[in-house]
Amino acid sequence: MEDTDQFLSELMELINRYIDEKVDIRFREKILQTDKNNEDERKEKKSSKGTILNELPEILSAQNIADYLSISRPRVYELFQIKNSSGGIPNFSIGATRRVVKIDFINWIEKLKAESL
């Protein structure tokens, strides 16, 4: 009888470990899927004017940024004048115009969000 009880106890322990591992794997998969969904949502996030980040061109103008952030174009140019290290939008010149690489703009937004936490 004691051997049977010990066997059942060990069997239950193995079953519980197996269940814990499966639950842990499924939980991790769910977390990863949630992270992916959040990333997709962030990429598709609309500004108040309805501009979707994914729909913006790879090289942004001041007007693209102004529309996305719902700020004036002159304010965007002010942000261009500020050094990147001081919170300005990273940009480059093409003749008399200023442009921003989309990934630099996304990184700038993420940096601002991280600093505000």
Short mmCIF file of C-alpha atoms in Angstrom, two decimals:
data_model
loop_
_atom_site.label_atom_id
_atom_site.label_comp_id
_atom_site.label_asym_id
_atom_site.label_seq_id
_atom_site.Cartn_x
_atom_site.Cartn_y
_atom_site.Cartn_z
CA MET A 1 0.00 0.00 0.00
CA GLU A 2 2.81 2.41 0.88
CA ASP A 3 4.51 1.72 -2.49
CA THR A 4 1.26 2.53 -4.28
CA ASP A 5 0.89 5.79 -2.38
CA GLN A 6 4.48 6.75 -3.16
CA PHE A 7 4.01 5.83 -6.82
CA LEU A 8 0.81 7.92 -7.02
CA SER A 9 2.49 10.81 -5.27
CA GLU A 10 5.41 10.75 -7.71
CA LEU A 11 3.04 10.40 -10.64
CA MET A 12 1.03 13.42 -9.46
CA GLU A 13 4.23 15.41 -9.07
CA LEU A 14 5.26 14.55 -12.65
CA ILE A 15 1.81 15.44 -13.95
CA ASN A 16 1.85 18.77 -12.11
CA ARG A 17 5.33 19.59 -13.45
CA TYR A 18 4.18 18.74 -16.96
CA ILE A 19 1.11 20.95 -16.59
CA ASP A 20 3.19 23.80 -15.15
CA GLU A 21 5.60 23.60 -18.10
CA LYS A 22 2.76 23.60 -20.64
CA VAL A 23 1.04 26.52 -18.92
CA ASP A 24 4.34 28.40 -18.74
CA ILE A 25 5.00 27.82 -22.46
CA ARG A 26 1.50 28.91 -23.42
CA PHE A 27 1.75 31.95 -21.13
CA ARG A 28 5.06 32.96 -22.72
CA GLU A 29 3.58 32.48 -26.20
CA LYS A 30 0.62 34.64 -25.24
CA ILE A 31 2.91 37.37 -23.91
CA LEU A 32 4.97 37.31 -27.12
CA GLN A 33 1.80 37.50 -29.20
CA THR A 34 0.53 40.40 -27.09
CA ASP A 35 3.86 42.20 -27.56
CA LYS A 36 3.64 41.66 -31.32
CA ASN A 37 0.06 42.96 -31.37
CA ASN A 38 1.08 46.04 -29.36
CA GLU A 39 3.93 46.66 -31.80
CA ASP A 40 1.53 46.38 -34.74
CA GLU A 41 -0.91 48.78 -33.02
CA ARG A 42 1.88 51.26 -32.38
CA LYS A 43 2.89 51.18 -36.02
CA GLU A 44 -0.67 51.72 -37.16
CA LYS A 45 -1.47 54.36 -34.59
CA LYS A 46 -3.30 57.31 -36.05
CA SER A 47 -2.60 60.88 -35.18
CA SER A 48 -5.50 63.20 -34.42
CA LYS A 49 -5.59 64.22 -38.10
CA GLY A 50 -5.89 60.58 -39.14
CA THR A 51 -2.33 60.14 -40.42
CA ILE A 52 -1.15 56.56 -39.96
CA LEU A 53 2.54 56.10 -39.25
CA ASN A 54 2.76 53.20 -41.73
CA GLU A 55 1.34 55.41 -44.47
CA LEU A 56 3.98 58.11 -44.07
CA PRO A 57 6.76 58.14 -46.68
CA GLU A 58 10.26 56.93 -45.78
CA ILE A 59 11.58 60.51 -46.02
CA LEU A 60 9.36 62.98 -44.13
CA SER A 61 8.78 66.65 -44.74
CA ALA A 62 7.98 69.18 -42.04
CA GLN A 63 4.35 69.04 -43.19
CA ASN A 64 4.22 65.23 -42.76
CA ILE A 65 5.52 65.61 -39.21
CA ALA A 66 3.23 68.54 -38.43
CA ASP A 67 0.20 66.56 -39.63
CA TYR A 68 1.19 63.47 -37.65
CA LEU A 69 1.92 65.36 -34.43
CA SER A 70 -0.94 67.83 -34.91
CA ILE A 71 1.37 70.80 -34.47
CA SER A 72 2.17 73.71 -36.76
CA ARG A 73 4.81 73.48 -39.45
CA PRO A 74 6.73 76.44 -37.93
CA ARG A 75 6.88 74.49 -34.65
CA VAL A 76 8.39 71.52 -36.53
CA TYR A 77 11.04 73.85 -37.95
CA GLU A 78 11.76 75.04 -34.40
CA LEU A 79 12.27 71.42 -33.38
CA PHE A 80 14.63 71.00 -36.35
CA GLN A 81 16.78 73.87 -34.97
CA ILE A 82 17.24 72.13 -31.60
CA LYS A 83 20.23 69.77 -31.35
CA ASN A 84 19.34 66.08 -31.39
CA SER A 85 21.02 65.60 -28.02
CA SER A 86 18.73 68.29 -26.57
CA GLY A 87 15.51 66.75 -27.87
CA GLY A 88 15.34 68.13 -31.40
CA ILE A 89 14.11 66.08 -34.34
CA PRO A 90 17.06 64.59 -36.27
CA ASN A 91 16.97 65.98 -39.82
CA PHE A 92 19.02 66.75 -42.90
CA SER A 93 18.95 69.41 -45.61
CA ILE A 94 18.11 69.07 -49.26
CA GLY A 95 18.72 72.51 -50.65
CA ALA A 96 16.59 74.91 -48.63
CA THR A 97 14.28 72.18 -47.30
CA ARG A 98 14.64 69.93 -44.28
CA ARG A 99 13.81 66.22 -44.30
CA VAL A 100 13.67 63.44 -41.71
CA VAL A 101 14.22 59.74 -42.19
CA LYS A 102 11.07 57.97 -40.97
CA ILE A 103 12.91 55.53 -38.66
CA ASP A 104 14.75 58.50 -37.04
CA PHE A 105 11.37 60.14 -36.43
CA ILE A 106 9.97 56.95 -34.89
CA ASN A 107 13.07 56.61 -32.68
CA TRP A 108 12.74 60.28 -31.65
CA ILE A 109 9.14 59.67 -30.55
CA GLU A 110 10.14 56.52 -28.64
CA LYS A 111 12.97 58.42 -26.92
CA LEU A 112 10.57 61.16 -25.83
CA LYS A 113 8.12 58.58 -24.51
CA ALA A 114 10.86 56.78 -22.58
CA GLU A 115 12.11 60.04 -21.04
CA SER A 116 8.62 60.99 -19.90
CA LEU A 117 8.17 57.78 -17.88
#
